[in-house]
Structures are given as C-alpha cells and as structure tokens.
Short mmCIF file of C-alpha atoms in Angstrom, two decimals:
data_model
loop_
_atom_site.label_atom_id
_atom_site.label_comp_id
_atom_site.label_asym_id
_atom_site.label_seq_id
_atom_site.Cartn_x
_atom_site.Cartn_y
_atom_site.Cartn_z
CA GLN A 1 4.70 -20.48 -25.35
CA VAL A 2 2.81 -21.08 -22.21
CA GLN A 3 -0.13 -18.68 -21.70
CA LEU A 4 -2.94 -18.39 -19.21
CA VAL A 5 -5.57 -16.03 -20.42
CA GLN A 6 -8.36 -15.04 -17.97
CA SER A 7 -11.83 -13.68 -18.54
CA GLY A 8 -12.67 -10.05 -18.30
CA ALA A 9 -13.55 -7.73 -15.46
CA GLU A 10 -16.81 -8.33 -13.55
CA VAL A 11 -19.05 -6.25 -11.29
CA ARG A 12 -21.35 -8.09 -8.92
CA LYS A 13 -23.90 -7.10 -6.29
CA PRO A 14 -23.30 -8.17 -2.64
CA GLY A 15 -24.65 -11.69 -2.15
CA ALA A 16 -24.08 -12.66 -5.79
CA SER A 17 -21.54 -15.07 -7.22
CA VAL A 18 -18.80 -14.74 -9.81
CA LYS A 19 -17.10 -17.35 -12.06
CA VAL A 20 -13.71 -16.48 -13.50
CA SER A 21 -12.13 -18.63 -16.29
CA CYS A 22 -8.47 -19.29 -17.12
CA LYS A 23 -7.75 -20.56 -20.61
CA ALA A 24 -4.41 -22.41 -20.83
CA SER A 25 -2.35 -22.97 -23.97
CA GLY A 26 1.22 -23.85 -24.95
CA TYR A 27 1.61 -26.88 -22.69
CA THR A 28 -0.16 -30.08 -21.69
CA PHE A 29 -2.91 -28.80 -19.49
CA SER A 30 -3.59 -32.03 -17.73
CA ASP A 31 -0.01 -32.30 -16.44
CA TYR A 32 -0.19 -29.42 -13.96
CA TYR A 33 -2.15 -28.23 -10.95
CA ILE A 34 -3.79 -24.78 -11.15
CA HIS A 35 -3.78 -22.31 -8.22
CA TRP A 36 -5.93 -19.25 -7.61
CA VAL A 37 -4.55 -16.25 -5.89
CA ARG A 38 -6.18 -12.88 -5.21
CA GLN A 39 -5.00 -9.37 -4.46
CA ALA A 40 -7.17 -6.71 -2.96
CA PRO A 41 -6.47 -3.10 -4.02
CA GLY A 42 -3.16 -1.99 -2.57
CA GLN A 43 -2.76 -5.29 -0.62
CA GLY A 44 -0.61 -8.33 -0.95
CA LEU A 45 -1.19 -11.76 -2.47
CA GLU A 46 -3.58 -14.18 -0.86
CA TRP A 47 -3.70 -17.81 -1.78
CA MET A 48 -7.17 -19.18 -2.37
CA GLY A 49 -6.64 -22.84 -3.31
CA TRP A 50 -5.67 -25.38 -5.94
CA ILE A 51 -7.14 -27.99 -8.22
CA ASN A 52 -5.13 -31.03 -9.17
CA ARG A 53 -4.40 -32.39 -12.63
CA ASN A 54 -7.34 -34.77 -12.85
CA SER A 55 -9.97 -32.55 -11.20
CA ASP A 56 -10.48 -35.24 -8.49
CA ALA A 57 -9.05 -33.19 -5.74
CA THR A 58 -9.06 -29.62 -4.56
CA ASN A 59 -7.70 -27.82 -1.48
CA TYR A 60 -9.08 -24.45 -0.43
CA ALA A 61 -7.76 -21.98 2.06
CA GLN A 62 -9.71 -22.20 5.21
CA LYS A 63 -10.95 -18.63 4.76
CA PHE A 64 -12.75 -19.53 1.57
CA GLN A 65 -14.08 -23.04 2.41
CA GLY A 66 -17.86 -23.26 1.72
CA ARG A 67 -17.72 -20.22 -0.61
CA VAL A 68 -15.29 -21.19 -3.40
CA THR A 69 -15.35 -23.89 -6.02
CA MET A 70 -12.48 -24.66 -8.41
CA THR A 71 -13.08 -26.82 -11.47
CA ARG A 72 -11.33 -27.49 -14.76
CA ASP A 73 -12.33 -28.79 -18.18
CA THR A 74 -9.44 -30.61 -19.91
CA SER A 75 -11.36 -30.76 -23.25
CA ILE A 76 -11.18 -26.99 -23.56
CA THR A 77 -7.95 -26.59 -21.37
CA THR A 78 -9.75 -24.09 -19.13
CA ALA A 79 -9.90 -23.78 -15.30
CA TYR A 80 -12.56 -22.01 -13.30
CA MET A 81 -12.89 -20.35 -9.96
CA GLU A 82 -16.37 -19.59 -8.61
CA LEU A 83 -16.83 -17.50 -5.48
CA SER A 84 -20.23 -17.11 -3.90
CA ARG A 85 -21.86 -14.82 -1.30
CA LEU A 86 -19.75 -11.96 -2.39
CA THR A 87 -19.12 -8.91 -0.18
CA SER A 88 -17.22 -5.67 -0.84
CA ASP A 89 -14.17 -7.49 0.85
CA ASP A 90 -14.01 -9.62 -2.16
CA THR A 91 -13.24 -6.79 -4.43
CA ALA A 92 -9.83 -7.86 -5.78
CA VAL A 93 -7.82 -8.94 -8.80
CA TYR A 94 -8.01 -12.72 -9.14
CA TYR A 95 -5.15 -14.63 -10.78
CA CYS A 96 -4.78 -18.20 -11.87
CA ALA A 97 -1.27 -19.71 -11.93
CA ARG A 98 0.33 -22.87 -13.04
CA ASP A 99 2.12 -25.02 -10.43
CA PHE A 100 5.19 -26.50 -12.21
CA SER A 101 6.40 -28.30 -9.05
CA ASN A 102 6.25 -28.17 -5.25
CA TRP A 103 3.76 -25.24 -5.13
CA ASN A 104 6.03 -23.05 -7.24
CA LEU A 105 3.91 -20.95 -9.60
CA ASP A 106 5.78 -20.33 -12.92
CA TYR A 107 3.09 -18.87 -15.17
CA TRP A 108 0.29 -16.49 -14.19
CA GLY A 109 -2.81 -15.25 -15.85
CA GLN A 110 -3.12 -11.46 -16.53
CA GLY A 111 -5.61 -11.14 -13.71
CA THR A 112 -9.35 -10.51 -13.54
CA LEU A 113 -10.79 -7.56 -11.60
CA VAL A 114 -13.88 -8.44 -9.62
CA THR A 115 -15.67 -5.42 -8.15
CA VAL A 116 -18.35 -5.65 -5.50
CA PRO A 117 -19.72 -2.28 -4.66
CA SER A 118 -20.57 -1.75 -1.02
CA GLN B 1 -2.70 -19.94 8.36
CA SER B 2 -0.94 -16.62 9.14
CA ALA B 3 0.96 -14.84 6.45
CA LEU B 4 4.75 -14.99 6.41
CA THR B 5 6.54 -11.94 7.75
CA GLN B 6 8.42 -9.66 5.46
CA PRO B 7 9.69 -6.14 6.00
CA ALA B 8 7.26 -3.56 4.52
CA SER B 9 10.02 -1.84 2.56
CA VAL B 10 13.67 -1.85 1.74
CA SER B 11 15.83 0.46 -0.36
CA GLY B 12 19.22 0.46 -1.93
CA SER B 13 21.27 2.53 -4.38
CA PRO B 14 22.12 1.16 -7.93
CA GLY B 15 24.97 -1.31 -7.69
CA GLN B 16 24.43 -2.16 -4.07
CA SER B 17 23.07 -5.38 -2.60
CA ILE B 18 19.91 -5.76 -0.60
CA THR B 19 18.38 -8.66 1.27
CA ILE B 20 14.65 -9.25 2.02
CA SER B 21 13.76 -11.66 4.81
CA CYS B 22 10.74 -13.87 5.07
CA THR B 23 10.01 -15.41 8.42
CA GLY B 24 7.58 -18.27 8.92
CA THR B 25 7.23 -21.15 11.34
CA SER B 26 8.16 -24.82 11.77
CA SER B 27 5.07 -25.67 9.90
CA ASP B 28 6.04 -23.89 6.60
CA VAL B 29 9.39 -22.27 5.87
CA GLY B 30 11.24 -24.26 8.55
CA ALA B 31 9.76 -27.58 7.50
CA TYR B 32 10.09 -27.61 3.67
CA LYS B 33 12.44 -26.63 0.93
CA TYR B 34 9.51 -25.24 -1.03
CA VAL B 35 10.06 -21.42 -0.68
CA SER B 36 9.49 -19.21 -3.72
CA TRP B 37 10.01 -15.48 -4.41
CA TYR B 38 7.98 -13.39 -6.71
CA GLN B 39 8.49 -9.95 -8.26
CA GLN B 40 5.54 -7.80 -9.04
CA HIS B 41 5.63 -4.58 -10.90
CA PRO B 42 2.62 -2.10 -10.54
CA GLY B 43 -0.44 -3.32 -12.42
CA LYS B 44 1.31 -6.60 -13.56
CA ALA B 45 0.94 -10.23 -12.56
CA PRO B 46 3.69 -11.69 -10.34
CA THR B 47 6.78 -13.29 -11.86
CA LEU B 48 8.63 -16.22 -10.33
CA MET B 49 12.15 -15.33 -9.43
CA ILE B 50 13.32 -18.09 -7.10
CA TYR B 51 11.90 -21.54 -6.40
CA ASP B 52 12.67 -24.31 -3.99
CA VAL B 53 14.57 -21.82 -1.79
CA SER B 54 17.45 -21.11 -4.08
CA ASN B 55 16.84 -22.10 -7.71
CA ARG B 56 16.41 -19.57 -10.50
CA PRO B 57 14.04 -20.24 -13.37
CA SER B 58 15.43 -19.94 -16.82
CA GLY B 59 15.75 -16.26 -17.85
CA VAL B 60 16.03 -14.84 -14.29
CA SER B 61 19.21 -12.87 -13.76
CA ASN B 62 21.90 -14.47 -11.48
CA ARG B 63 21.82 -11.26 -9.52
CA PHE B 64 18.84 -12.81 -7.71
CA SER B 65 19.66 -15.45 -5.08
CA GLY B 66 17.80 -17.19 -2.35
CA SER B 67 18.69 -19.02 0.97
CA LYS B 68 17.12 -20.33 4.03
CA SER B 69 18.08 -20.79 7.62
CA GLY B 70 15.70 -22.28 10.07
CA ASN B 71 12.27 -20.53 9.81
CA THR B 72 13.63 -17.60 7.76
CA ALA B 73 14.17 -17.46 4.01
CA SER B 74 15.98 -14.58 2.34
CA LEU B 75 16.17 -13.08 -1.12
CA THR B 76 19.31 -11.12 -2.10
CA ILE B 77 19.57 -8.95 -5.05
CA SER B 78 23.04 -7.89 -5.98
CA GLY B 79 24.17 -5.11 -8.40
CA LEU B 80 20.84 -3.37 -7.80
CA GLN B 81 19.25 -1.81 -10.99
CA ALA B 82 16.47 0.67 -11.46
CA GLU B 83 14.33 -2.07 -13.08
CA ASP B 84 14.44 -4.09 -9.85
CA GLU B 85 12.16 -1.66 -8.14
CA ALA B 86 8.95 -3.63 -7.47
CA ASP B 87 7.09 -5.47 -4.75
CA TYR B 88 8.56 -8.86 -3.72
CA TYR B 89 6.55 -11.63 -2.13
CA CYS B 90 7.79 -14.93 -0.64
CA SER B 91 5.69 -17.99 -0.43
CA SER B 92 5.94 -21.41 1.24
CA TYR B 93 4.37 -24.78 1.09
CA THR B 94 2.65 -25.59 4.41
CA THR B 95 1.36 -28.62 6.17
CA GLY B 96 -1.97 -29.65 4.75
CA SER B 97 -0.78 -29.06 1.26
CA THR B 98 -1.59 -25.39 1.35
CA LEU B 99 0.37 -22.31 0.30
CA VAL B 100 1.04 -19.20 2.28
CA PHE B 101 2.38 -15.82 1.02
CA GLY B 102 4.32 -13.16 2.82
CA GLY B 103 2.82 -9.70 3.22
CA GLY B 104 5.11 -8.22 0.52
CA THR B 105 8.16 -5.93 0.50
CA LYS B 106 8.35 -2.71 -1.51
CA LEU B 107 11.84 -2.26 -2.96
CA THR B 108 12.93 1.20 -3.75
CA VAL B 109 16.00 1.95 -5.82
CA LEU B 110 17.28 5.20 -4.72
#
C-alpha cells in the first residue's frame, strides 16, 4: 500500500534551518510529483511548492521563494523540504503529499511538527 | 495568490444535505477543471474526497459530490452522518502551475 512516512518533530531557534524528510513506499516513486503543504496551529492548509518526477524542476509559492528548497533522492525514495531563516511564524505541521494527477493530492504523510519558539 | 473563499462553518442534522462553497477567480477555479476537496479530522492528515471538480477516489462514499459553476466550486454531502464532522478544504490549480487552498470550513453535525 502507498505510504509516505515523514521524519519526527523538530525544534529550531529563530534564524536556523530545518530539513524534513518524506519516505515513500508502495508505488513507483519516480512516477509522481511531490508537494509540500503546511498548517499553522489552528489555521488552514498552505501550499508551499512541488518538485517534479525527475528533480529537474521545482515550483515554490511566492511567499517561500528564496527560503525553501525541495529535493528528492530516487535511490532511497525520499523527498526533502528544507526551510531556512526560520521565525516563530514558521511553527506549523508540515506535510508531504503525492500528486496523482492535475495537482490532486491523493496520499499524505502523517505530518511533521516544526516548532520555532519566539 | 490569495486563498480561495470558503464559509468558516456550516452545520446540519444527521440525514440532511449540506453544501460548502469555494469561490476563486478566473485564474484558478474558473479557468481549470482541477478543483479538489479534502476532509481533515482533528490531528489527522487531510484525505482527498473529490478531484477534478466532481470525481470521487476509490473508497469515498457516494454521499460526497462536487460541482463547479464559473468561479465557484461546491461540495455537497448528502445523508449527513456524525463521522462527516470535520474540516473541509478546497484547492485549485492556478496559472503558473501553482496550487491554492481555501481557508477551510468546519462542518458540525448537530
């Protein structure tokens, strides 16, 4: 069965960076885009960006451009999202999700809580 | 890119039908047939309920249906059940190959 398993919770100081991993299994990893979505406490979903099948293209939400980097390693079927220059506003649960077609996200990771104390 | 507009909350009694709207612009909802709906229970990851405006993934109840008219998409849940109580989010593909979500709607089953 398709699974996306993310790395554990992180606590970072303001100004630091965090890198979240997303290990895929149960399907051909290189056949699908991966998106990253975050959700601040008590807030809605916020799209961050995607990385394509071959890792030769990414597209980031304007809000995160210059601060986010999405990568993937097909050899270990894992995608990564790194966010730099963290502030307390970046405290959120970060999700990876598989795009099965047309920006429809059919499988999601369990989420990774990133906490940046103010 | 501004978030799509959803009502903050809706409610209904068991067995009733409810509809949640999702209003965008001619650059997202109005331009493409790539609108999705997600259900999210507290503390859980979102689950895809509707894709490409009106298609249901395998395993999703046929009580859930989607439609679109102009810049507004809608999710209808018929035969409301207690387990449907959750937050619901719409999303749409947008120009520039980006994705935008709605602000979310809290569904309460009375």
